[in-house]
GROMACS .gro file of C-alpha atoms in nm:
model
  373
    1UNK     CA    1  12.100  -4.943   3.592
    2UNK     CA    2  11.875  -4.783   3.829
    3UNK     CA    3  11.832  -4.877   4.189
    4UNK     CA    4  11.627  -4.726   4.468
    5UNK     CA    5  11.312  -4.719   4.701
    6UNK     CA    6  11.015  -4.755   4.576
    7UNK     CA    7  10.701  -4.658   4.801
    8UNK     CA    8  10.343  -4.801   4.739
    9UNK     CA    9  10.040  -4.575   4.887
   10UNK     CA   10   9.709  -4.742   4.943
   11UNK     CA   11   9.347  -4.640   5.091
   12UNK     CA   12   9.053  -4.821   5.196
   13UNK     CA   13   8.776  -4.559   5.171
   14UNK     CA   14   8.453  -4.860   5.213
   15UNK     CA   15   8.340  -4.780   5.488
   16UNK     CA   16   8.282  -4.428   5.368
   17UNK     CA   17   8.071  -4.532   5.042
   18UNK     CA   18   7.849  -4.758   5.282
   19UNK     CA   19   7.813  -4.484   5.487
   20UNK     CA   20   7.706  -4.223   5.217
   21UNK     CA   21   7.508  -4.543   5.081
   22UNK     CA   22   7.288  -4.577   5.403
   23UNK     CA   23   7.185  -4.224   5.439
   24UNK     CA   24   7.132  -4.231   5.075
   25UNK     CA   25   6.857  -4.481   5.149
   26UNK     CA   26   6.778  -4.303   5.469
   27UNK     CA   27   6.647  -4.031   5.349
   28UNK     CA   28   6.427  -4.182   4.994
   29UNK     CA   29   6.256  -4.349   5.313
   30UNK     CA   30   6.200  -4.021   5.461
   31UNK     CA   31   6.118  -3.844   5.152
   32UNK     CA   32   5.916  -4.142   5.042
   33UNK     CA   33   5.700  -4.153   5.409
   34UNK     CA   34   5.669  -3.757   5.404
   35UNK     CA   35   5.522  -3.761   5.046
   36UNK     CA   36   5.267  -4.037   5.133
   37UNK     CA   37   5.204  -3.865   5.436
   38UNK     CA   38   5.105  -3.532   5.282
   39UNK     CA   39   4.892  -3.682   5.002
   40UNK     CA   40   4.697  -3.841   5.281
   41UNK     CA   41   4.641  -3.537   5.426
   42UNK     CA   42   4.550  -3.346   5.145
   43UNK     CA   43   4.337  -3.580   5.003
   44UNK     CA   44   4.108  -3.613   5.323
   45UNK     CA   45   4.146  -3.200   5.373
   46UNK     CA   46   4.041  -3.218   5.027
   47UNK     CA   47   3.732  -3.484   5.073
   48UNK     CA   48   3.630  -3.316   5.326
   49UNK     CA   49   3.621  -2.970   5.159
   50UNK     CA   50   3.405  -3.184   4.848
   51UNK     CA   51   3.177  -3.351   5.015
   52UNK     CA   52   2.985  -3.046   5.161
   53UNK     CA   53   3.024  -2.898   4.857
   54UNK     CA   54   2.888  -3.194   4.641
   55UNK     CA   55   2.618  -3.212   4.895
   56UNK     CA   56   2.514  -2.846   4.857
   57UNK     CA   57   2.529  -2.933   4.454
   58UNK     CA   58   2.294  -3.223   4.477
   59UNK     CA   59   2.065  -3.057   4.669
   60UNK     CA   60   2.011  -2.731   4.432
   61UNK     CA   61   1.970  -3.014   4.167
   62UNK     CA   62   1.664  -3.124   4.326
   63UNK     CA   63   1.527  -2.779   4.402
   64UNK     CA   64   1.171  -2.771   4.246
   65UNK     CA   65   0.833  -2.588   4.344
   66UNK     CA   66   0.759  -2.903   4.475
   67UNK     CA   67   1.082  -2.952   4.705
   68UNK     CA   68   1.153  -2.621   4.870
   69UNK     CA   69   1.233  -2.730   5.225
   70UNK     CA   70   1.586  -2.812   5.121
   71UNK     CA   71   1.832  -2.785   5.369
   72UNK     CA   72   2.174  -2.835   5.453
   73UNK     CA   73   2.400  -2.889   5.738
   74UNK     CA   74   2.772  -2.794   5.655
   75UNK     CA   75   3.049  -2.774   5.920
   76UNK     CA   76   3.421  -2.812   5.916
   77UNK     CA   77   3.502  -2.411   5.854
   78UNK     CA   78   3.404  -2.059   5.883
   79UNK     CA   79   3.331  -2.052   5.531
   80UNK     CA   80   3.133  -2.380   5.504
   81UNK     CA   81   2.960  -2.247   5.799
   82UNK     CA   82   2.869  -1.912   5.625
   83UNK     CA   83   2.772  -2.074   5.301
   84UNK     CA   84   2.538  -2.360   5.473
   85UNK     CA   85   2.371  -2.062   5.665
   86UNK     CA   86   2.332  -1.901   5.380
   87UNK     CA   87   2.227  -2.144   5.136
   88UNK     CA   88   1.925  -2.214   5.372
   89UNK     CA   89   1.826  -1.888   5.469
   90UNK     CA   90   1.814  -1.822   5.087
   91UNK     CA   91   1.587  -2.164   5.050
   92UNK     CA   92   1.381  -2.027   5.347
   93UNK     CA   93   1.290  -1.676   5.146
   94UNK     CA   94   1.222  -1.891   4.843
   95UNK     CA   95   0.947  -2.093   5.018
   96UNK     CA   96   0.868  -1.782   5.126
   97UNK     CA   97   0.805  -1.580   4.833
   98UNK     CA   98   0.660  -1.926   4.656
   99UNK     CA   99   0.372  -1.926   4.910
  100UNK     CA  100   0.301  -1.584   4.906
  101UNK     CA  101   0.336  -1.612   4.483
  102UNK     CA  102   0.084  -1.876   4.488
  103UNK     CA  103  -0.184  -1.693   4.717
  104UNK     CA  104  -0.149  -1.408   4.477
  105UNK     CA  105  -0.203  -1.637   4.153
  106UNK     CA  106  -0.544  -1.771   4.337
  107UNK     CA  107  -0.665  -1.436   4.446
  108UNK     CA  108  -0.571  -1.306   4.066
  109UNK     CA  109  -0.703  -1.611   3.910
  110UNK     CA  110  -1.030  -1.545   4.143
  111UNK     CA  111  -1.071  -1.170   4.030
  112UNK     CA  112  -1.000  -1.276   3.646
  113UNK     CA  113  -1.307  -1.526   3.662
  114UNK     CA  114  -1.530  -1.312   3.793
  115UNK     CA  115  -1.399  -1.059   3.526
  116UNK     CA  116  -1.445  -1.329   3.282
  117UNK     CA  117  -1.774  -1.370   3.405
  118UNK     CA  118  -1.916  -1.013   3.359
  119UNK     CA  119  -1.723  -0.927   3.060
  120UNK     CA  120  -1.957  -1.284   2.919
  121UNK     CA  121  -2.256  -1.137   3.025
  122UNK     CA  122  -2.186  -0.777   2.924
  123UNK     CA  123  -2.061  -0.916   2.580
  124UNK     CA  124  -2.387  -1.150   2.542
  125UNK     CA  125  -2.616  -0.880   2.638
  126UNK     CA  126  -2.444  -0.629   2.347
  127UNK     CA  127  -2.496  -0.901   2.090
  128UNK     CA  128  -2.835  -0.946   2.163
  129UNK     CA  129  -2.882  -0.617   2.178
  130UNK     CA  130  -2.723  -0.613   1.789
  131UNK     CA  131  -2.908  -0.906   1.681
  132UNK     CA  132  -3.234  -0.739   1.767
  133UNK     CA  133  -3.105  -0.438   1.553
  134UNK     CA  134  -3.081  -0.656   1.315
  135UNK     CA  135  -3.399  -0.752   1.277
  136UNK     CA  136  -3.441  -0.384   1.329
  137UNK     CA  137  -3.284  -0.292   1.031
  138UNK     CA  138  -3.368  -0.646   0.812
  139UNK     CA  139  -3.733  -0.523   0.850
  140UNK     CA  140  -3.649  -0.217   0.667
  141UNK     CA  141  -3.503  -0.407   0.369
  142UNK     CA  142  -3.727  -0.494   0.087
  143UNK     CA  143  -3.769  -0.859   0.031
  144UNK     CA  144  -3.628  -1.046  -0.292
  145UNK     CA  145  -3.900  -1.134  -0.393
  146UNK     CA  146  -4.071  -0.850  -0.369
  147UNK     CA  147  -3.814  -0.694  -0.651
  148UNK     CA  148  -3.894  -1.039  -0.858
  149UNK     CA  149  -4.263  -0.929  -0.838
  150UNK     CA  150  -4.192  -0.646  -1.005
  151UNK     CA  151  -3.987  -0.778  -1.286
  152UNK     CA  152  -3.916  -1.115  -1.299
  153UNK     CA  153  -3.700  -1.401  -1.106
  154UNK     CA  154  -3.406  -1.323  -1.260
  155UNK     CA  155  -3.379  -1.009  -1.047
  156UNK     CA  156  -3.163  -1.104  -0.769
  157UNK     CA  157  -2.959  -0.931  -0.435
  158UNK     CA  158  -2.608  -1.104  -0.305
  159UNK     CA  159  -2.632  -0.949   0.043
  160UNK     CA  160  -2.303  -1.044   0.282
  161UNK     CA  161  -2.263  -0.775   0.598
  162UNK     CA  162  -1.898  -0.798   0.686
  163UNK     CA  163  -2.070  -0.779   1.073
  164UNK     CA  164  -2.378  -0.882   1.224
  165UNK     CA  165  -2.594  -0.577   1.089
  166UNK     CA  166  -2.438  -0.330   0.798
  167UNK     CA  167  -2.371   0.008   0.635
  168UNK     CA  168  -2.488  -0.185   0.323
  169UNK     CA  169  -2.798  -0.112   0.212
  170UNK     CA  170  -3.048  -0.190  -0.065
  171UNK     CA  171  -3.393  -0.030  -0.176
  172UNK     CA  172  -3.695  -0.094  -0.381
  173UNK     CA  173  -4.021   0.101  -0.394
  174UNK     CA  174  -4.328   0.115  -0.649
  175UNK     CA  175  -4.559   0.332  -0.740
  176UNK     CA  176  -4.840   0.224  -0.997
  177UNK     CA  177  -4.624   0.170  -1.279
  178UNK     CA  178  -4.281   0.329  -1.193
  179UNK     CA  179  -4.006   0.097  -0.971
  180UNK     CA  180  -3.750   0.275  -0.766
  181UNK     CA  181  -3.446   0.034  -0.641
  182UNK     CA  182  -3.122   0.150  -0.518
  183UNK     CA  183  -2.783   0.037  -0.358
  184UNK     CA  184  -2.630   0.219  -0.094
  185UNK     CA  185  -2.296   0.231   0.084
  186UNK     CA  186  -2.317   0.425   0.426
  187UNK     CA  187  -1.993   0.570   0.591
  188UNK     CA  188  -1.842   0.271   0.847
  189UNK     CA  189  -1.966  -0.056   0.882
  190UNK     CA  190  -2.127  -0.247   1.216
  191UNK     CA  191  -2.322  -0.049   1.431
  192UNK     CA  192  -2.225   0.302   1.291
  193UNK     CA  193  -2.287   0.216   0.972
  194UNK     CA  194  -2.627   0.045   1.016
  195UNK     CA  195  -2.772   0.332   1.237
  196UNK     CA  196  -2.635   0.565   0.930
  197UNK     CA  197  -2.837   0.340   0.701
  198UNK     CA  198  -3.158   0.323   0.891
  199UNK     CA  199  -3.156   0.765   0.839
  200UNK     CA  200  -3.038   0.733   0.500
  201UNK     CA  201  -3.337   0.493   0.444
  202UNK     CA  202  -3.554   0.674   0.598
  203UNK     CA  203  -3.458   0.973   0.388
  204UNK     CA  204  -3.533   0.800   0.107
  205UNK     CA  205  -3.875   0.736   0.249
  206UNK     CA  206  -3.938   1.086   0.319
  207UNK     CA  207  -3.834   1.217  -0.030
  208UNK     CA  208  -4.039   0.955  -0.219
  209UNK     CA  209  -4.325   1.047  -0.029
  210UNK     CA  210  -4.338   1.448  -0.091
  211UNK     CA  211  -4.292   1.440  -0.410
  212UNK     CA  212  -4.282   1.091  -0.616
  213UNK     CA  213  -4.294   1.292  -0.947
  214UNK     CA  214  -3.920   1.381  -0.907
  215UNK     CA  215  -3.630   1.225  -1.096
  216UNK     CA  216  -3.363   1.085  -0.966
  217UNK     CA  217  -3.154   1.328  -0.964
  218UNK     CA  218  -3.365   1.585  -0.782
  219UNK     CA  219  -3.502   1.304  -0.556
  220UNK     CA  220  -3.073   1.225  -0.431
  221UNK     CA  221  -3.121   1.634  -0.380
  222UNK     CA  222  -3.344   1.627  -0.165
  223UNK     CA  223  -3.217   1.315   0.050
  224UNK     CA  224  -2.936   1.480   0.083
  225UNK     CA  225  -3.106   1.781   0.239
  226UNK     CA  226  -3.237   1.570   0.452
  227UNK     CA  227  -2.924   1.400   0.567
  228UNK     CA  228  -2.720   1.704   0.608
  229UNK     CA  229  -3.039   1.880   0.816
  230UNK     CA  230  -3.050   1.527   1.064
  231UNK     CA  231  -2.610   1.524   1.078
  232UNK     CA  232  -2.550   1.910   1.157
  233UNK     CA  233  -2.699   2.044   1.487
  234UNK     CA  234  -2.582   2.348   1.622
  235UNK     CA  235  -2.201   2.337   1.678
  236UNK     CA  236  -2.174   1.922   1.623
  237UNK     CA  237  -2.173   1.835   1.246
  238UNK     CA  238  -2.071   1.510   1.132
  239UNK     CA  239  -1.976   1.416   0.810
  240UNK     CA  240  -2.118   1.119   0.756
  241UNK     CA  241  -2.340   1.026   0.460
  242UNK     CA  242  -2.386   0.766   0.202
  243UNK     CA  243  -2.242   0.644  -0.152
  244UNK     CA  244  -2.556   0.534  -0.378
  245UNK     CA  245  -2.669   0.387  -0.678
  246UNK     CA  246  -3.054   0.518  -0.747
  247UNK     CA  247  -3.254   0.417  -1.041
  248UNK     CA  248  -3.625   0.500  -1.113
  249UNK     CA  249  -3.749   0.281  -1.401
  250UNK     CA  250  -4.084   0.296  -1.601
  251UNK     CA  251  -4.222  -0.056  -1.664
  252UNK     CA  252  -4.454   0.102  -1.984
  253UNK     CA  253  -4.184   0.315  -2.154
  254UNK     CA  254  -3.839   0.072  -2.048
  255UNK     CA  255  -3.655   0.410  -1.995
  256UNK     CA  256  -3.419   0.347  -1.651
  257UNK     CA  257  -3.343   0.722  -1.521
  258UNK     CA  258  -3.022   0.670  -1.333
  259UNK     CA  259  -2.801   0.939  -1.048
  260UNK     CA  260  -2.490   0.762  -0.882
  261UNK     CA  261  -2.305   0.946  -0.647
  262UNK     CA  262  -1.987   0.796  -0.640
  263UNK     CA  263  -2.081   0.452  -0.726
  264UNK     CA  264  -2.165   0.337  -1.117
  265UNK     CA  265  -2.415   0.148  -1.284
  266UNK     CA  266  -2.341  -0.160  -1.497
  267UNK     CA  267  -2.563  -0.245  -1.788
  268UNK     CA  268  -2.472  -0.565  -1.967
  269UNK     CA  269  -2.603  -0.587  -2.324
  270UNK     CA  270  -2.518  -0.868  -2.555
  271UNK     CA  271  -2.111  -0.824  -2.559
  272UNK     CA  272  -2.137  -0.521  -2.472
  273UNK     CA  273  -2.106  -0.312  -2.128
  274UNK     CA  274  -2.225   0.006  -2.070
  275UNK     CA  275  -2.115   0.201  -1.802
  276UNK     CA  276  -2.266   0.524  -1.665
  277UNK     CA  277  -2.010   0.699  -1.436
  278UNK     CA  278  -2.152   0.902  -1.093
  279UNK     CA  279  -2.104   1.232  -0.984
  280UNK     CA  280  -1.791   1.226  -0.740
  281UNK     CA  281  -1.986   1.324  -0.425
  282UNK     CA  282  -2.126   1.170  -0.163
  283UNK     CA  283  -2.487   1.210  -0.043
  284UNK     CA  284  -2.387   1.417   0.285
  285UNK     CA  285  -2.190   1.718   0.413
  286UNK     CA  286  -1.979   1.826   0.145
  287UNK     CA  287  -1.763   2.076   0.025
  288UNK     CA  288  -1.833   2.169  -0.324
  289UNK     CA  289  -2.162   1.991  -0.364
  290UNK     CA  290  -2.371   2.053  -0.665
  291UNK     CA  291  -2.697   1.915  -0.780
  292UNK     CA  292  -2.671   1.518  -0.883
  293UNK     CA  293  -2.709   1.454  -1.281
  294UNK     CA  294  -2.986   1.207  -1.404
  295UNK     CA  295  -2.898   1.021  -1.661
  296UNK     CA  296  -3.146   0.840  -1.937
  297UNK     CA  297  -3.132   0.483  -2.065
  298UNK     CA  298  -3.341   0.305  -2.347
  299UNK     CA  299  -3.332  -0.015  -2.168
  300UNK     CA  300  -3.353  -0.309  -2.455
  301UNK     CA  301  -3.481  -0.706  -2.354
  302UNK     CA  302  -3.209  -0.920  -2.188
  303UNK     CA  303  -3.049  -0.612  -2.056
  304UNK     CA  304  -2.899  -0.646  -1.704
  305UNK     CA  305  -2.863  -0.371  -1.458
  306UNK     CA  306  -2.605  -0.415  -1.191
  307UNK     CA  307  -2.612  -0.156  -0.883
  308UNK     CA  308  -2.341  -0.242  -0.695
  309UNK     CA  309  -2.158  -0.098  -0.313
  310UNK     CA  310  -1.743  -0.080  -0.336
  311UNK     CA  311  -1.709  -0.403  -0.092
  312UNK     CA  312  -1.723  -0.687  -0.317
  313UNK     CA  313  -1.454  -0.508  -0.565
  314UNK     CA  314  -1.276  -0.431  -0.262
  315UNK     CA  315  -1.222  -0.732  -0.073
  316UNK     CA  316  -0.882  -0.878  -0.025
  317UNK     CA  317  -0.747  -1.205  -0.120
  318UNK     CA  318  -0.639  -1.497  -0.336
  319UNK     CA  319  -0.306  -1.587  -0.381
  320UNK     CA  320  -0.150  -1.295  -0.315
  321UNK     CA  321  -0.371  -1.089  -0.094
  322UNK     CA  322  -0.428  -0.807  -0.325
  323UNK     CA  323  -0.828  -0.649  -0.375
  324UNK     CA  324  -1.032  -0.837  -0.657
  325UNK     CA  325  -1.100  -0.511  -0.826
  326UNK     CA  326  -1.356  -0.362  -1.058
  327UNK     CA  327  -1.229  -0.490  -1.393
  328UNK     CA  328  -1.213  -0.855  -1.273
  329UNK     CA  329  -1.574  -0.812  -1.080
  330UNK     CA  330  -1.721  -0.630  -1.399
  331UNK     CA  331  -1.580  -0.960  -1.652
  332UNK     CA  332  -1.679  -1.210  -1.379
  333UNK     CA  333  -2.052  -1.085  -1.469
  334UNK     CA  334  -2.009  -1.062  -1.867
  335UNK     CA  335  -1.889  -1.437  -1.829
  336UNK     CA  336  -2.193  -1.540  -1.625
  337UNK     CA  337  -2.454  -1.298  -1.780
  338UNK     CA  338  -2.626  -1.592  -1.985
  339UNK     CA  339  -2.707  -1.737  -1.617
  340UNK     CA  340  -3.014  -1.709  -1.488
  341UNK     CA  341  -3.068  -1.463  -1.142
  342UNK     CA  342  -3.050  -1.696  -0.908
  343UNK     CA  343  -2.742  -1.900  -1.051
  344UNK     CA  344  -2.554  -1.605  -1.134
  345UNK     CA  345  -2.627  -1.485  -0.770
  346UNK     CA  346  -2.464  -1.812  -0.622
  347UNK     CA  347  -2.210  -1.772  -0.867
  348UNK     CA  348  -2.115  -1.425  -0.750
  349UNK     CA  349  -2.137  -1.579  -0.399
  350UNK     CA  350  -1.910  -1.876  -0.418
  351UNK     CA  351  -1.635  -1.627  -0.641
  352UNK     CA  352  -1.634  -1.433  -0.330
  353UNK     CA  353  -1.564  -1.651  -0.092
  354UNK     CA  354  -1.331  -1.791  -0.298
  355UNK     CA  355  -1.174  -1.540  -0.361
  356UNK     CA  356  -1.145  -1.441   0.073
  357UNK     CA  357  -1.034  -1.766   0.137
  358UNK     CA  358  -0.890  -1.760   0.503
  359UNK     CA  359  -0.918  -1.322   0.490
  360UNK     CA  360  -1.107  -1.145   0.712
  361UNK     CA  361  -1.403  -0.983   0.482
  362UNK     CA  362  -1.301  -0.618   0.419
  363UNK     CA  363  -1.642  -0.476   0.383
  364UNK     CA  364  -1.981  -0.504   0.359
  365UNK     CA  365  -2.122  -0.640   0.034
  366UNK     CA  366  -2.423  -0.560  -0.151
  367UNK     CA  367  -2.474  -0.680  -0.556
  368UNK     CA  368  -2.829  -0.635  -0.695
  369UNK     CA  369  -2.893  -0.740  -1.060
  370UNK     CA  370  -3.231  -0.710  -1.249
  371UNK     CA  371  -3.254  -0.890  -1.614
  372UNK     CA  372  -3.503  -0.666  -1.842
  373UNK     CA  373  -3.742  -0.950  -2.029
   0.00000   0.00000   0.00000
């Protein structure tokens, strides 16, 4: 049916593929080589960038005021060069400045002894110099018993200076048949107070001794005079004074004649309390003043008479810091009045420190009770 040429094309293209094969291979060698070439490179480019750098960070580690000569030696770069000059220049200052720092602490360490030393001696000579005031002003003080002599043991004092000598004051004086005691509360405490004391004392002193025939409320007059003449000279005035409690009591009649100036007088009878207010002025410089009122009591037996100063009502503490206050002071007593003078005086004692606890004492103190028998 059909008839013809028919024509048959072939190729051979093998040699080409082996060809393209090889330099296939070729270059992954090349690549291969190049990429393990470069890695080695950078890796020891890389160490040697590290190592100085680790070095520099060990060293700082082991910086210490004991280990200040620290240095390093860093080459390879400009940089590295820089920062190893650097880095000990910077540990040379150091040193520097450490030396000089420590010569400084012993010359300042030096100058604070010997300022440790004088402010000693300084400080010991003041306190004896207050102790001996003391003394001073504890010779002017009546003695306990003395008061006991005059009525019987169960009159007592509860003394506590909130510093080695005190605007706290008590007094006692007889004559023939009539006693005179008081409690007094001079402005400040410490030294101030006590040298305010020792003229307010001596006041009282003075006034008893013109005239013992006054009452008490003419006698406070007069002490006040006195007070007011010693506190204002010229153009300096100061206006200090004293808070008191004053009683003058007749041992043949049992009538107490009684002038408070800002401080009141207790009398405990049975279950019953008495209280005789003050006149609300001090005994000193003061605006207003008028004479101070006397005020008469038929003392009955087993009556107690508590003169009292504002510190032991005063003082903070307890559980909550607050002051223990008149009402809680005033049924403390009622509650302990059956007591005898000295127990009741302990009493009073360990309720107030108690009652401080850990508190610095606010005030001075100054409770004096006397049991009519």
């Amino acid at each position: 049916m059909y008839s013809g040429y028919v024509l048959e094309l072939g190729t051979n293209d093998l040699p080409y593929q082996n060809l393209i094969d090889d330099l296939l291979l070729r270059f992954g060698i090349v690549f291969l080589l190049t990429v393990v070439i470069l890695t080695t490179i950078v890796y020891f480019r890389s160490r040697k960038l590290t190592k100085p750098i680790q070095e520099l960070a060990r060293k700082t580690e082991t910086i210490s005021t004991e280990n200040l000569d620290q240095t390093i030696e860093i080459t390879g770069s400009l940089e590295l060069d820089l920062l190893s000059k650097n880095f000990n220049s910077m540990m040379q200052k150091l040193r520097h400045s450490y030396e000089n720092l420590e010569e400084k602490v012993v010359e300042r360490t030096q100058e604070l002894q010997e300022q440790k030393l004088i402010v000693e001696s300084k400080n010991h000579e003041i306190v004896e110099s207050i102790q001996y005031a003391r003394f001073i002003q504890q010779a002017l003080l009546p003695l306990e018993s003395e008061i006991q002599e005059s009525f019987d043991e169960n009159a007592f004092v509860y003394y506590a200076p909130k510093d080695i000598i005190a605007g706290d004051f008590f007094w006692f004086e007889k004559r023939n048949t009539i006693s005179w005691f008081a409690v007094a509360d001079c402005t400040g405490h410490g030294v101030p107070g006590a040298m305010v004391s020792v003229l307010c004392i001596n006041a009282l002193y003075q006034s008893l001794a013109s005239d013992e025939n006054r009452n008490t409320g003419e006698l406070l007059d007069h002490v006040r005079e006195l007070v007011v003449q010693t506190l204002t000279k010229e153009a300096r005035s100061v206006k200090d004074g004293m808070d008191i409690s004053l009683a003058r009591f007749d041992h043949e009649t049992n009538v107490l004649q009684w002038t408070g100036a800002n401080n009141p007088l207790w009398i405990f009878r049975g279950e019953e309390i008495l209280v005789t207010s003050p006149d609300k002025q001090p005994v000193g410089q003061f605006d207003g003043a008028k004479p101070f009122t006397t005020h008469e009591i038929q003392l009955q037996a087993n009556d107690w008479m508590i003169l009292f100063s504002d510190g032991y009502a005063d003082q903070f503490g307890g559980p909550k810091n607050k002051k223990y206050k008149y009402a809680t002071f005033k049924d403390f007593i009622q509650a302990h009045k059956e007591k005898s003078g000295s127990e009741l005086k302990a009493c009073l004692k360990e309720e107030f420190e108690a009652w401080k606890g850990q508190h610095e004492q606010t005030d001075d103190v100054c409770v004096m009770g006397i049991k009519l028998v």
